[in-house]
Amino acid sequence: RMTKKILLDICKQQKLYWTPYLNDTLYLHYKGFDRLENLEEYTGLKCLWLQCNGLRKIENLEAQTELRSLYLQLNLIEKIENLEPLQKLDSLNISNNYIRTIENLSCLKVLQTLQIAHNKLQTVEDIQHLQECPSISVLDLSHNNLSDPSIVAILETMPNLHVLNLMGNEVIRKIDNYRKTLTVRLKQLTYLDDRPVFPKDRACAEAWAVGGLEAEKAEREKWETRERKKIQDSIDALAAIRQRAQEKRKQKSMEGVATDTQEDVPGQEAATDQAELPEREEEYAEIEQFKLKTLAALSLDELPDLEDVVVSEFPPEDEIFIQKQDYHPKIEIISEVTNDSNSALEENNKSVIENSVEEVPTAIFSNVCQNHKEHEKEHLRPLLKSLFTEPDNSEGYLEVKDQEVAPLKPLIEEVITEPKDHLLLSPVCHQPDDPSSWEEDGKIT
């Protein structure tokens, strides 16, 4: 039962106002109620949800004078009644019930939406009461048992009918050219069943009603021509806007060129002759054409194949060699010996090598060594002796044989002498591995 306590609990559960008259919406659907009652305190309701219950009768709604929407679908209602207090009702949904005739709706002066699908309507008399409901603009009569084509005469008397749904009724198959007929006869119709009624559809239907298929075809061609013209006009307007923008950019560019020319020549007058303007425009057009040509993108097919390139096309080595003559690297002798004679020797070697580098290109370093081999022998021999001879205060020393020493590389790395049994020779000296080639005048102790 729909008791006051249950209604209050529902308001608490749905976080509505506990004071009944403050609520403008009340959700009572899917509760299993079989009777409408105890709603006297809910006077401020504007929307009442009662679908999916077991209601058999519409009753006890006298206090809901502000109600705008009433949802009673999916119940067990057999008759439309007791709606007189609901003078502000705008939408009524009584689909999926057991209603056999439409009645008692003329009292609802502002009713605009009536949904009465999935009921038991059959004859013209069952819907004849709709003639007394001129305010209805949305009518859903789908999935009933309507089969008499004369129901169109009833619908034709509804002046504000804009949306009509007759799907699921036999009458659809019994009316010839169903969609065209209803479009012509229902003058305010904008939506029929599952599709809208466009002005083009209405014009073609009215032409068909007057002159048959040929008139309909001619009217359709007129509409299509008009639509194509509208599209073409839009395209032309867009092209004109683009053309004007290009002309403005061109004019600004020409003004910029004229300003630059006047600034380059001091004392020149700002005004240019009218005869020179066409020539400048031609030059500007040539520049634009040249830019367009140069900015064209290259495709992969236009790129050369590396297999087809002839080796002879590359410049010879002599030219590369000549191009590298401008670079003269500085060659230094690396040595950390602090002896004054060695430092003087290093400076002498540096001057000799730098002088030699200036005469020969630096592309191949080995050629420098070959051209100045004799000079290097004379200056590097005393350095070699000093490296392998220890000072007088050391325990042992080594001297070099009088024999000819093999030619050395120009880069001499430091030889670090370790005491006692370890003596490291520089790898760049290229001395023979045989110890017999060296004269041992002293022993390491």
Short mmCIF file of C-alpha atoms in Angstrom, two decimals:
data_model
loop_
_atom_site.label_atom_id
_atom_site.label_comp_id
_atom_site.label_asym_id
_atom_site.label_seq_id
_atom_site.Cartn_x
_atom_site.Cartn_y
_atom_site.Cartn_z
CA ARG A 1 0.00 0.00 0.00
CA MET A 2 1.05 3.61 -0.69
CA THR A 3 1.04 4.79 2.92
CA LYS A 4 2.37 8.11 4.20
CA LYS A 5 5.20 6.38 6.04
CA ILE A 6 6.30 4.57 2.89
CA LEU A 7 6.15 7.81 0.91
CA LEU A 8 8.31 9.54 3.56
CA ASP A 9 10.81 6.69 3.52
CA ILE A 10 11.00 6.94 -0.27
CA CYS A 11 11.71 10.68 0.02
CA LYS A 12 14.50 9.99 2.54
CA GLN A 13 15.94 7.25 0.39
CA GLN A 14 15.97 9.43 -2.71
CA LYS A 15 17.30 12.44 -0.74
CA LEU A 16 14.18 14.49 -1.37
CA TYR A 17 12.51 16.90 1.03
CA TRP A 18 10.97 15.36 4.12
CA THR A 19 8.30 18.04 4.01
CA PRO A 20 5.89 16.71 1.33
CA TYR A 21 4.70 19.97 -0.26
CA LEU A 22 8.31 21.10 -0.95
CA ASN A 23 8.88 18.32 -3.46
CA ASP A 24 8.20 19.03 -7.11
CA THR A 25 9.18 15.53 -8.31
CA LEU A 26 8.28 12.18 -6.83
CA TYR A 27 9.62 8.84 -8.06
CA LEU A 28 7.18 6.01 -7.28
CA HIS A 29 8.01 3.66 -10.14
CA TYR A 30 8.87 -0.03 -9.73
CA LYS A 31 7.32 -0.16 -6.24
CA GLY A 32 4.47 -2.62 -6.87
CA PHE A 33 1.70 -0.21 -5.83
CA ASP A 34 -1.80 -1.29 -6.83
CA ARG A 35 -3.60 1.92 -5.87
CA LEU A 36 -3.01 5.71 -5.90
CA GLU A 37 -3.56 7.20 -2.40
CA ASN A 38 -2.15 9.39 0.38
CA LEU A 39 -0.82 12.07 -2.01
CA GLU A 40 -2.86 14.91 -0.47
CA GLU A 41 0.16 16.57 1.16
CA TYR A 42 2.25 16.58 -2.05
CA THR A 43 0.63 19.64 -3.50
CA GLY A 44 3.73 21.04 -5.17
CA LEU A 45 4.35 18.11 -7.48
CA LYS A 46 5.04 18.94 -11.11
CA CYS A 47 6.27 15.53 -12.26
CA LEU A 48 4.97 12.20 -10.97
CA TRP A 49 6.53 8.87 -11.98
CA LEU A 50 4.21 5.89 -11.50
CA GLN A 51 5.23 3.50 -14.26
CA CYS A 52 5.80 -0.21 -13.76
CA ASN A 53 3.34 -0.69 -10.91
CA GLY A 54 0.04 -2.58 -10.61
CA LEU A 55 -2.29 0.40 -10.80
CA ARG A 56 -5.75 -0.38 -12.13
CA LYS A 57 -7.35 3.03 -11.93
CA ILE A 58 -6.41 6.74 -12.17
CA GLU A 59 -7.65 8.32 -8.92
CA ASN A 60 -6.84 10.49 -5.89
CA LEU A 61 -4.96 13.19 -7.83
CA GLU A 62 -7.15 16.11 -6.73
CA ALA A 63 -4.33 17.80 -4.77
CA GLN A 64 -1.84 17.78 -7.67
CA THR A 65 -3.08 20.91 -9.37
CA GLU A 66 0.45 21.95 -10.42
CA LEU A 67 1.21 18.68 -12.17
CA ARG A 68 2.79 19.01 -15.64
CA SER A 69 3.90 15.46 -16.47
CA LEU A 70 2.23 12.19 -15.49
CA TYR A 71 3.82 8.85 -16.31
CA LEU A 72 1.45 5.86 -15.98
CA GLN A 73 2.90 3.47 -18.56
CA LEU A 74 3.27 -0.25 -17.85
CA ASN A 75 0.35 -0.56 -15.49
CA LEU A 76 -3.07 -2.27 -15.56
CA ILE A 77 -5.20 0.79 -16.31
CA GLU A 78 -8.32 0.15 -18.39
CA LYS A 79 -9.90 3.62 -18.58
CA ILE A 80 -8.82 7.26 -18.82
CA GLU A 81 -10.60 9.13 -16.00
CA ASN A 82 -10.30 11.51 -13.03
CA LEU A 83 -7.92 13.93 -14.76
CA GLU A 84 -10.08 17.05 -14.37
CA PRO A 85 -8.01 18.57 -11.49
CA LEU A 86 -4.87 18.48 -13.62
CA GLN A 87 -5.53 21.62 -15.59
CA LYS A 88 -1.81 22.31 -16.13
CA LEU A 89 -0.99 18.83 -17.39
CA ASP A 90 1.23 19.04 -20.48
CA SER A 91 2.36 15.44 -21.04
CA LEU A 92 0.50 12.19 -20.40
CA ASN A 93 1.98 8.76 -20.97
CA ILE A 94 -0.45 5.84 -20.61
CA SER A 95 1.25 3.38 -22.97
CA ASN A 96 1.33 -0.37 -22.32
CA ASN A 97 -2.01 -0.53 -20.56
CA TYR A 98 -5.44 -1.98 -21.41
CA ILE A 99 -7.24 1.13 -22.66
CA ARG A 100 -9.85 0.45 -25.34
CA THR A 101 -10.96 4.00 -26.10
CA ILE A 102 -9.67 7.54 -25.80
CA GLU A 103 -11.91 9.65 -23.53
CA ASN A 104 -12.04 12.31 -20.81
CA LEU A 105 -9.15 14.31 -22.25
CA SER A 106 -11.04 17.34 -23.48
CA CYS A 107 -10.80 18.85 -20.01
CA LEU A 108 -7.02 19.13 -20.37
CA LYS A 109 -6.77 22.40 -22.24
CA VAL A 110 -2.96 22.54 -22.46
CA LEU A 111 -2.23 18.89 -23.13
CA GLN A 112 0.36 18.70 -25.93
CA THR A 113 1.81 15.17 -25.75
CA LEU A 114 -0.30 12.02 -25.60
CA GLN A 115 1.41 8.66 -25.67
CA ILE A 116 -1.06 5.81 -25.85
CA ALA A 117 0.91 3.11 -27.67
CA HIS A 118 0.54 -0.63 -27.00
CA ASN A 119 -3.10 -0.49 -25.98
CA LYS A 120 -6.38 -1.92 -27.31
CA LEU A 121 -7.57 0.79 -29.74
CA GLN A 122 -9.27 -0.70 -32.81
CA THR A 123 -11.97 1.37 -34.52
CA VAL A 124 -12.47 4.97 -35.61
CA GLU A 125 -14.86 5.46 -32.67
CA ASP A 126 -12.06 4.54 -30.26
CA ILE A 127 -10.05 7.60 -31.28
CA GLN A 128 -12.89 9.93 -32.23
CA HIS A 129 -12.49 11.86 -28.96
CA LEU A 130 -9.22 13.31 -30.34
CA GLN A 131 -11.33 15.81 -32.30
CA GLU A 132 -12.06 17.51 -28.99
CA CYS A 133 -8.38 17.86 -28.10
CA PRO A 134 -7.06 20.58 -30.42
CA SER A 135 -4.01 21.31 -28.26
CA ILE A 136 -2.35 17.93 -28.90
CA SER A 137 0.73 18.27 -31.12
CA VAL A 138 2.48 14.95 -30.43
CA LEU A 139 0.38 11.77 -30.75
CA ASP A 140 1.71 8.24 -30.44
CA LEU A 141 -0.83 5.60 -31.53
CA SER A 142 1.70 2.95 -32.47
CA HIS A 143 1.20 -0.78 -31.91
CA ASN A 144 -2.55 -0.76 -31.50
CA ASN A 145 -5.15 -2.58 -33.57
CA LEU A 146 -6.22 0.31 -35.80
CA SER A 147 -7.13 -0.92 -39.28
CA ASP A 148 -9.72 1.51 -40.69
CA PRO A 149 -8.24 4.08 -43.17
CA SER A 150 -10.98 6.55 -42.17
CA ILE A 151 -8.99 7.39 -39.03
CA VAL A 152 -7.10 9.85 -41.26
CA ALA A 153 -10.25 12.00 -41.30
CA ILE A 154 -10.11 12.16 -37.48
CA LEU A 155 -6.43 13.09 -37.48
CA GLU A 156 -7.07 15.67 -40.17
CA THR A 157 -9.25 17.69 -37.81
CA MET A 158 -6.39 18.17 -35.30
CA PRO A 159 -5.01 21.62 -36.18
CA ASN A 160 -1.75 21.42 -34.18
CA LEU A 161 -0.69 17.87 -34.94
CA HIS A 162 3.03 17.94 -35.82
CA VAL A 163 4.27 14.49 -34.79
CA LEU A 164 2.33 11.29 -35.52
CA ASN A 165 3.30 7.67 -35.03
CA LEU A 166 1.11 4.92 -36.49
CA MET A 167 3.70 2.18 -36.75
CA GLY A 168 2.55 -1.31 -35.83
CA ASN A 169 -1.04 -0.81 -37.06
CA GLU A 170 -2.70 -2.49 -40.02
CA VAL A 171 -3.96 0.83 -41.33
CA ILE A 172 -0.51 1.57 -42.75
CA ARG A 173 -0.87 -1.22 -45.30
CA LYS A 174 -4.45 -0.26 -46.17
CA ILE A 175 -3.78 3.36 -47.11
CA ASP A 176 -2.48 3.78 -50.67
CA ASN A 177 0.73 5.80 -50.85
CA TYR A 178 0.58 6.02 -47.09
CA ARG A 179 3.33 8.54 -46.50
CA LYS A 180 2.38 10.87 -49.35
CA THR A 181 -1.30 10.73 -48.43
CA LEU A 182 -0.76 11.63 -44.78
CA THR A 183 1.74 14.34 -45.73
CA VAL A 184 -0.80 15.95 -48.03
CA ARG A 185 -3.79 15.64 -45.72
CA LEU A 186 -2.09 16.57 -42.43
CA LYS A 187 -0.93 20.09 -43.26
CA GLN A 188 1.10 20.73 -40.06
CA LEU A 189 2.85 17.36 -39.97
CA THR A 190 6.64 17.59 -39.59
CA TYR A 191 7.43 14.07 -38.37
CA LEU A 192 5.69 10.87 -39.46
CA ASP A 193 6.53 7.55 -37.81
CA ASP A 194 10.32 7.23 -37.81
CA ARG A 195 11.27 9.94 -40.33
CA PRO A 196 10.85 13.72 -40.57
CA VAL A 197 8.74 15.38 -43.23
CA PHE A 198 10.95 17.95 -44.99
CA PRO A 199 9.58 20.86 -47.03
CA LYS A 200 10.86 19.15 -50.17
CA ASP A 201 8.91 15.99 -49.29
CA ARG A 202 5.78 18.02 -48.69
CA ALA A 203 6.14 19.92 -52.00
CA CYS A 204 6.67 16.69 -53.94
CA ALA A 205 3.70 15.03 -52.20
CA GLU A 206 1.44 17.97 -53.00
CA ALA A 207 2.60 17.93 -56.63
CA TRP A 208 1.88 14.20 -56.75
CA ALA A 209 -1.61 14.79 -55.38
CA VAL A 210 -2.26 17.32 -58.18
CA GLY A 211 -0.54 15.85 -61.25
CA GLY A 212 0.60 12.36 -60.39
CA LEU A 213 4.11 10.95 -60.76
CA GLU A 214 5.15 13.28 -63.59
CA ALA A 215 4.31 16.35 -61.56
CA GLU A 216 6.13 14.88 -58.57
CA LYS A 217 9.20 14.23 -60.74
CA ALA A 218 9.18 17.76 -62.14
CA GLU A 219 8.84 19.25 -58.66
CA ARG A 220 11.70 17.09 -57.37
CA GLU A 221 13.92 18.28 -60.23
CA LYS A 222 13.10 21.89 -59.38
CA TRP A 223 14.14 21.36 -55.77
CA GLU A 224 17.33 19.60 -56.79
CA THR A 225 18.19 22.39 -59.25
CA ARG A 226 17.54 24.95 -56.54
CA GLU A 227 19.76 23.05 -54.10
CA ARG A 228 22.57 22.74 -56.65
CA LYS A 229 22.31 26.47 -57.39
CA LYS A 230 22.53 27.25 -53.69
CA ILE A 231 25.65 25.11 -53.37
CA GLN A 232 27.19 26.71 -56.46
CA ASP A 233 26.43 30.19 -55.13
CA SER A 234 28.20 29.32 -51.90
CA ILE A 235 31.23 28.08 -53.83
CA ASP A 236 31.29 31.21 -56.01
CA ALA A 237 31.03 33.46 -52.97
CA LEU A 238 33.92 31.65 -51.35
CA ALA A 239 36.01 31.95 -54.53
CA ALA A 240 35.25 35.67 -54.73
CA ILE A 241 36.37 36.17 -51.14
CA ARG A 242 39.59 34.29 -51.86
CA GLN A 243 40.19 36.33 -55.03
CA ARG A 244 39.75 39.60 -53.16
CA ALA A 245 42.19 38.46 -50.50
CA GLN A 246 44.78 37.57 -53.16
CA GLU A 247 44.36 40.96 -54.81
CA LYS A 248 44.86 42.72 -51.49
CA ARG A 249 48.03 40.74 -50.80
CA LYS A 250 49.31 41.51 -54.30
CA GLN A 251 48.57 45.22 -53.89
CA LYS A 252 50.38 45.31 -50.54
CA SER A 253 53.38 43.56 -52.07
CA MET A 254 53.47 46.08 -54.94
CA GLU A 255 53.29 48.96 -52.47
CA GLY A 256 56.16 47.43 -50.48
CA VAL A 257 58.31 47.12 -53.65
CA ALA A 258 57.59 50.74 -54.57
CA THR A 259 58.52 51.92 -51.05
CA ASP A 260 61.81 49.97 -51.11
CA THR A 261 62.72 51.49 -54.51
CA GLN A 262 62.08 55.00 -53.25
CA GLU A 263 64.24 54.45 -50.17
CA ASP A 264 67.19 53.08 -52.21
CA VAL A 265 67.42 56.20 -54.41
CA PRO A 266 67.53 59.32 -52.18
CA GLY A 267 65.70 62.36 -53.48
CA GLN A 268 63.41 60.34 -55.76
CA GLU A 269 59.78 61.42 -55.81
CA ALA A 270 57.26 59.20 -54.02
CA ALA A 271 54.74 59.12 -56.90
CA THR A 272 55.44 56.69 -59.77
CA ASP A 273 54.26 57.07 -63.36
CA GLN A 274 51.15 55.22 -64.38
CA ALA A 275 52.99 53.76 -67.37
CA GLU A 276 55.41 51.85 -65.07
CA LEU A 277 52.70 50.04 -63.12
CA PRO A 278 51.87 47.44 -65.83
CA GLU A 279 55.56 46.61 -66.17
CA ARG A 280 55.88 46.08 -62.42
CA GLU A 281 52.82 43.91 -62.42
CA GLU A 282 54.36 41.76 -65.17
CA GLU A 283 57.61 41.50 -63.20
CA TYR A 284 55.67 40.55 -60.08
CA ALA A 285 53.77 37.89 -62.05
CA GLU A 286 57.09 36.49 -63.33
CA ILE A 287 58.46 36.40 -59.78
CA GLU A 288 55.35 34.61 -58.56
CA GLN A 289 55.62 32.08 -61.41
CA PHE A 290 59.30 31.52 -60.66
CA LYS A 291 58.52 30.94 -56.98
CA LEU A 292 55.83 28.44 -57.86
CA LYS A 293 58.24 26.58 -60.13
CA THR A 294 61.05 26.47 -57.60
CA LEU A 295 58.81 25.42 -54.73
CA ALA A 296 57.52 22.37 -56.60
CA ALA A 297 58.09 19.18 -54.65
CA LEU A 298 60.41 16.52 -56.05
CA SER A 299 59.23 12.95 -56.35
CA LEU A 300 61.35 9.86 -55.75
CA ASP A 301 61.35 9.05 -59.46
CA GLU A 302 63.14 12.31 -60.26
CA LEU A 303 66.09 11.57 -57.93
CA PRO A 304 69.23 10.14 -59.64
CA ASP A 305 70.13 6.52 -59.20
CA LEU A 306 73.49 6.08 -57.45
CA GLU A 307 74.31 3.05 -59.60
CA ASP A 308 74.26 5.23 -62.72
CA VAL A 309 76.81 7.74 -61.37
CA VAL A 310 80.18 7.50 -63.17
CA VAL A 311 83.26 7.53 -60.96
CA SER A 312 85.05 9.84 -63.37
CA GLU A 313 82.54 12.54 -62.54
CA PHE A 314 84.14 13.05 -59.15
CA PRO A 315 87.14 15.47 -58.98
CA PRO A 316 90.60 13.86 -59.21
CA GLU A 317 92.80 13.41 -56.20
CA ASP A 318 95.12 16.19 -57.34
CA GLU A 319 92.35 18.73 -57.05
CA ILE A 320 91.46 17.49 -53.59
CA PHE A 321 95.14 17.62 -52.68
CA ILE A 322 95.43 21.19 -53.91
CA GLN A 323 92.34 22.20 -51.94
CA LYS A 324 93.93 20.92 -48.75
CA GLN A 325 97.16 22.91 -49.10
CA ASP A 326 95.75 25.80 -47.12
CA TYR A 327 95.93 23.85 -43.89
CA HIS A 328 99.37 23.59 -42.17
CA PRO A 329 99.29 21.45 -39.04
CA LYS A 330 101.82 22.18 -36.32
CA ILE A 331 104.12 19.28 -35.41
CA GLU A 332 105.75 19.17 -32.01
CA ILE A 333 108.29 16.81 -30.41
CA ILE A 334 106.93 15.38 -27.18
CA SER A 335 109.54 15.28 -24.43
CA GLU A 336 109.50 15.92 -20.72
CA VAL A 337 113.29 15.99 -20.15
CA THR A 338 114.18 19.17 -18.25
CA ASN A 339 117.74 19.38 -19.58
CA ASP A 340 118.53 22.74 -21.19
CA SER A 341 120.26 21.09 -24.12
CA ASN A 342 117.21 18.94 -24.78
CA SER A 343 114.87 21.95 -24.73
CA ALA A 344 117.15 23.77 -27.15
CA LEU A 345 117.16 20.66 -29.32
CA GLU A 346 113.37 20.54 -29.24
CA GLU A 347 113.12 24.15 -30.40
CA ASN A 348 115.61 23.44 -33.20
CA ASN A 349 113.64 20.37 -34.28
CA LYS A 350 110.39 22.32 -34.22
CA SER A 351 111.79 25.03 -36.48
CA VAL A 352 113.16 22.45 -38.92
CA ILE A 353 109.93 20.49 -39.08
CA GLU A 354 107.74 23.58 -39.40
CA ASN A 355 109.92 24.89 -42.24
CA SER A 356 109.66 21.56 -43.96
CA VAL A 357 105.88 21.46 -43.57
CA GLU A 358 105.49 24.79 -45.29
CA GLU A 359 107.15 23.43 -48.42
CA VAL A 360 105.07 20.28 -48.75
CA PRO A 361 101.27 19.88 -48.70
CA THR A 362 99.89 18.37 -45.55
CA ALA A 363 97.57 15.82 -47.11
CA ILE A 364 100.11 12.95 -46.69
CA PHE A 365 102.27 13.15 -43.59
CA SER A 366 104.63 10.34 -44.62
CA ASN A 367 106.03 12.45 -47.48
CA VAL A 368 107.37 14.96 -44.93
CA CYS A 369 109.46 12.27 -43.28
CA GLN A 370 110.92 11.06 -46.58
CA ASN A 371 111.89 14.52 -47.91
CA HIS A 372 113.68 15.55 -44.69
CA LYS A 373 115.24 12.27 -43.62
CA GLU A 374 118.84 13.56 -43.74
CA HIS A 375 118.11 16.62 -41.57
CA GLU A 376 116.32 14.47 -39.01
CA LYS A 377 119.28 12.04 -38.74
CA GLU A 378 121.71 14.78 -37.75
CA HIS A 379 119.47 16.42 -35.16
CA LEU A 380 117.89 13.29 -33.69
CA ARG A 381 121.12 11.31 -33.11
CA PRO A 382 122.37 13.43 -30.14
CA LEU A 383 118.84 13.36 -28.69
CA LEU A 384 118.82 9.58 -28.90
CA LYS A 385 122.18 9.38 -27.15
CA SER A 386 121.02 11.62 -24.35
CA LEU A 387 117.88 9.49 -23.84
CA PHE A 388 119.77 6.25 -23.45
CA THR A 389 122.63 7.68 -21.34
CA GLU A 390 121.99 8.10 -17.60
CA PRO A 391 123.64 10.88 -15.55
CA ASP A 392 127.13 10.41 -14.02
CA ASN A 393 125.76 9.95 -10.51
CA SER A 394 123.66 6.92 -11.47
CA GLU A 395 124.77 3.41 -10.78
CA GLY A 396 124.83 2.25 -14.40
CA TYR A 397 124.63 3.77 -17.83
CA LEU A 398 124.28 2.79 -21.45
CA GLU A 399 125.99 4.12 -24.52
CA VAL A 400 125.09 3.73 -28.16
CA LYS A 401 127.36 1.91 -30.61
CA ASP A 402 129.20 3.76 -33.32
CA GLN A 403 127.19 1.81 -35.83
CA GLU A 404 124.60 3.53 -37.94
CA VAL A 405 121.26 3.86 -36.23
CA ALA A 406 118.18 2.96 -38.30
CA PRO A 407 116.06 5.88 -39.58
CA LEU A 408 113.56 7.03 -37.02
CA LYS A 409 110.11 8.49 -37.20
CA PRO A 410 109.86 12.23 -36.64
CA LEU A 411 107.65 11.73 -33.53
CA ILE A 412 109.79 10.71 -30.52
CA GLU A 413 107.96 9.57 -27.42
CA GLU A 414 109.52 9.88 -23.97
CA VAL A 415 111.61 6.98 -22.71
CA ILE A 416 111.11 6.42 -19.01
CA THR A 417 114.14 4.77 -17.43
CA GLU A 418 113.41 2.62 -14.44
CA PRO A 419 116.11 1.65 -11.94
CA LYS A 420 117.65 -1.74 -11.61
CA ASP A 421 116.36 -4.44 -13.92
CA HIS A 422 113.68 -2.57 -15.92
CA LEU A 423 114.64 -0.50 -18.93
CA LEU A 424 111.83 0.63 -21.28
CA LEU A 425 112.78 1.73 -24.76
CA SER A 426 110.55 3.90 -26.91
CA PRO A 427 108.73 1.89 -29.60
CA VAL A 428 109.41 4.63 -32.15
CA CYS A 429 113.17 4.14 -32.06
CA HIS A 430 112.90 0.97 -34.19
CA GLN A 431 116.17 -0.46 -32.71
CA PRO A 432 117.04 -4.03 -33.59
CA ASP A 433 115.94 -6.62 -31.10
CA ASP A 434 119.37 -8.22 -31.11
CA PRO A 435 121.35 -6.93 -28.07
CA SER A 436 124.61 -7.56 -29.93
CA SER A 437 124.04 -4.41 -32.01
CA TRP A 438 124.42 -2.31 -28.90
CA GLU A 439 127.83 -1.66 -27.26
CA GLU A 440 127.64 -2.26 -23.57
CA ASP A 441 130.30 -0.04 -21.86
CA GLY A 442 128.77 -0.29 -18.44
CA LYS A 443 126.66 -2.68 -16.40
CA ILE A 444 123.50 -2.03 -14.45
CA THR A 445 124.01 -2.81 -10.81
#
